[in-house]
mmCIF file of C-alpha atoms in Angstrom:
data_model
loop_
_atom_site.group_PDB
_atom_site.id
_atom_site.type_symbol
_atom_site.label_atom_id
_atom_site.label_comp_id
_atom_site.label_asym_id
_atom_site.label_seq_id
_atom_site.Cartn_x
_atom_site.Cartn_y
_atom_site.Cartn_z
ATOM 1 C CA GLN A 1 70.111 -51.418 -75.729
ATOM 2 C CA VAL A 2 69.687 -52.304 -72.065
ATOM 3 C CA GLN A 3 69.251 -49.575 -69.479
ATOM 4 C CA LEU A 4 69.040 -49.727 -65.709
ATOM 5 C CA VAL A 5 67.173 -46.816 -64.185
ATOM 6 C CA GLU A 6 67.314 -46.185 -60.446
ATOM 7 C CA SER A 7 65.023 -44.082 -58.306
ATOM 8 C CA GLY A 8 64.262 -43.456 -54.645
ATOM 9 C CA GLY A 9 67.408 -41.814 -53.347
ATOM 10 C CA GLY A 10 67.408 -38.637 -51.295
ATOM 11 C CA LEU A 11 68.107 -37.022 -47.956
ATOM 12 C CA VAL A 12 66.947 -38.781 -44.795
ATOM 13 C CA GLN A 13 67.610 -38.360 -41.092
ATOM 14 C CA PRO A 14 69.492 -41.003 -39.102
ATOM 15 C CA GLY A 15 67.143 -43.825 -38.183
ATOM 16 C CA GLY A 16 64.970 -43.174 -41.202
ATOM 17 C CA SER A 17 64.124 -45.356 -44.173
ATOM 18 C CA LEU A 18 64.382 -45.211 -47.941
ATOM 19 C CA ARG A 19 63.413 -47.603 -50.703
ATOM 20 C CA LEU A 20 65.474 -47.761 -53.875
ATOM 21 C CA THR A 21 64.036 -49.104 -57.108
ATOM 22 C CA CYS A 22 65.887 -50.228 -60.213
ATOM 23 C CA ALA A 23 64.181 -51.277 -63.419
ATOM 24 C CA ALA A 24 65.944 -52.838 -66.378
ATOM 25 C CA SER A 25 64.547 -52.044 -69.801
ATOM 26 C CA GLY A 26 65.357 -53.035 -73.352
ATOM 27 C CA SER A 27 65.539 -56.316 -75.185
ATOM 28 C CA ILE A 28 66.204 -58.690 -72.295
ATOM 29 C CA TYR A 29 66.284 -62.453 -72.706
ATOM 30 C CA HIS A 30 66.969 -63.461 -69.102
ATOM 31 C CA THR A 31 68.011 -61.715 -65.891
ATOM 32 C CA TYR A 32 70.354 -63.499 -63.507
ATOM 33 C CA THR A 33 71.708 -61.900 -60.349
ATOM 34 C CA MET A 34 70.705 -58.326 -59.576
ATOM 35 C CA GLY A 35 72.117 -56.203 -56.846
ATOM 36 C CA TRP A 36 73.095 -52.901 -55.326
ATOM 37 C CA PHE A 37 76.538 -51.436 -54.825
ATOM 38 C CA ARG A 38 77.468 -48.150 -53.183
ATOM 39 C CA GLN A 39 80.363 -45.752 -53.308
ATOM 40 C CA PRO A 40 80.850 -43.532 -50.266
ATOM 41 C CA PRO A 41 82.701 -40.231 -50.770
ATOM 42 C CA GLY A 42 86.404 -40.872 -51.315
ATOM 43 C CA LYS A 43 86.035 -44.642 -51.099
ATOM 44 C CA GLN A 44 85.787 -47.579 -53.449
ATOM 45 C CA ARG A 45 82.545 -49.069 -54.694
ATOM 46 C CA GLU A 46 81.331 -51.934 -52.506
ATOM 47 C CA LEU A 47 78.619 -54.571 -52.645
ATOM 48 C CA VAL A 48 75.569 -53.811 -50.515
ATOM 49 C CA ALA A 49 73.248 -56.670 -51.407
ATOM 50 C CA SER A 50 72.463 -59.065 -54.224
ATOM 51 C CA ILE A 51 69.678 -61.448 -55.145
ATOM 52 C CA THR A 52 69.668 -64.329 -57.604
ATOM 53 C CA ALA A 53 66.859 -65.130 -60.006
ATOM 54 C CA GLY A 54 65.771 -67.837 -57.573
ATOM 55 C CA GLY A 55 65.646 -65.418 -54.660
ATOM 56 C CA SER A 56 68.843 -66.230 -52.769
ATOM 57 C CA THR A 57 70.235 -63.126 -51.115
ATOM 58 C CA ASN A 58 73.602 -61.875 -49.953
ATOM 59 C CA PHE A 59 74.311 -58.824 -47.793
ATOM 60 C CA ALA A 60 77.311 -56.840 -46.676
ATOM 61 C CA ASP A 61 77.900 -57.302 -42.954
ATOM 62 C CA SER A 62 77.405 -53.581 -42.395
ATOM 63 C CA VAL A 63 73.771 -53.685 -43.575
ATOM 64 C CA LYS A 64 72.593 -57.071 -42.323
ATOM 65 C CA GLY A 65 69.410 -56.770 -40.300
ATOM 66 C CA ARG A 66 68.719 -53.254 -41.615
ATOM 67 C CA PHE A 67 68.423 -53.651 -45.388
ATOM 68 C CA THR A 68 66.347 -56.070 -47.416
ATOM 69 C CA ILE A 69 66.511 -56.801 -51.133
ATOM 70 C CA SER A 70 63.752 -58.130 -53.340
ATOM 71 C CA ARG A 71 62.986 -58.404 -57.032
ATOM 72 C CA ASP A 72 60.165 -58.716 -59.513
ATOM 73 C CA ASN A 73 61.287 -61.004 -62.312
ATOM 74 C CA ASP A 74 58.323 -60.100 -64.522
ATOM 75 C CA LYS A 75 59.332 -56.437 -64.397
ATOM 76 C CA ASN A 76 63.103 -57.027 -64.379
ATOM 77 C CA ALA A 77 63.197 -54.867 -61.275
ATOM 78 C CA VAL A 78 65.117 -54.981 -58.019
ATOM 79 C CA TYR A 79 64.364 -53.118 -54.806
ATOM 80 C CA LEU A 80 66.435 -52.180 -51.783
ATOM 81 C CA GLN A 81 64.572 -51.366 -48.591
ATOM 82 C CA MET A 82 66.877 -49.488 -46.254
ATOM 83 C CA ASN A 83 65.840 -49.097 -42.623
ATOM 84 C CA SER A 84 67.598 -47.690 -39.554
ATOM 85 C CA LEU A 85 69.833 -45.646 -41.804
ATOM 86 C CA LYS A 86 73.117 -44.344 -40.441
ATOM 87 C CA PRO A 87 75.330 -41.462 -41.598
ATOM 88 C CA GLU A 88 77.868 -44.051 -42.789
ATOM 89 C CA ASP A 89 75.277 -45.303 -45.291
ATOM 90 C CA THR A 90 75.724 -42.039 -47.185
ATOM 91 C CA ALA A 91 76.875 -42.913 -50.693
ATOM 92 C CA VAL A 92 75.950 -43.069 -54.332
ATOM 93 C CA TYR A 93 74.016 -46.305 -54.796
ATOM 94 C CA PHE A 94 74.333 -48.189 -58.075
ATOM 95 C CA CYS A 95 72.085 -50.882 -59.451
ATOM 96 C CA ASN A 96 73.788 -53.855 -61.067
ATOM 97 C CA ALA A 97 72.355 -56.644 -63.199
ATOM 98 C CA ASP A 98 73.823 -59.738 -64.792
ATOM 99 C CA LEU A 99 71.603 -60.454 -67.764
ATOM 100 C CA SER A 100 71.485 -61.779 -71.275
ATOM 101 C CA VAL A 101 70.007 -60.124 -74.334
ATOM 102 C CA THR A 102 70.095 -63.345 -76.362
ATOM 103 C CA LEU A 103 70.780 -66.994 -75.530
ATOM 104 C CA TRP A 104 74.513 -66.375 -76.117
ATOM 105 C CA GLN A 105 75.084 -62.745 -75.079
ATOM 106 C CA ARG A 106 75.422 -62.185 -71.352
ATOM 107 C CA ASN A 107 76.881 -59.084 -69.712
ATOM 108 C CA THR A 108 76.869 -57.021 -66.545
ATOM 109 C CA TYR A 109 75.057 -53.707 -66.631
ATOM 110 C CA TRP A 110 75.109 -50.716 -64.293
ATOM 111 C CA GLY A 111 72.688 -47.943 -63.505
ATOM 112 C CA GLN A 112 73.699 -44.291 -63.381
ATOM 113 C CA GLY A 113 73.592 -44.101 -59.589
ATOM 114 C CA THR A 114 71.353 -42.393 -57.067
ATOM 115 C CA GLN A 115 72.533 -40.335 -54.113
ATOM 116 C CA VAL A 116 71.563 -41.358 -50.595
ATOM 117 C CA THR A 117 72.457 -38.891 -47.851
ATOM 118 C CA VAL A 118 71.835 -39.676 -44.191
ATOM 119 C CA SER A 119 72.179 -36.551 -42.101
ATOM 120 C CA SER A 120 70.396 -34.597 -39.422
#
């Protein structure tokens, strides 16, 4: 059973920073792309950033230059460093991982979500 556990969300003032952590646990054979999505209140879930196993990254235009994504392949973990936060970054942030539990079984997994609120 694979689980993704997120941490690091909370309340921060505009201009502040937060670092989200997501760790995948269970019987994991290989981890491919990992990433972060977010769902603002009343809106659809959207991609924030992703990173491949080789380290190639992709960012939503709205967070470019403010957010960075990194990963630790040995720990099956992915991190999202969020700087210069804006009220419009307020959302539930979800970790996402494309991984395999055996050579032939590959699926996409989601974390339970962590709330990020940017407000003065």
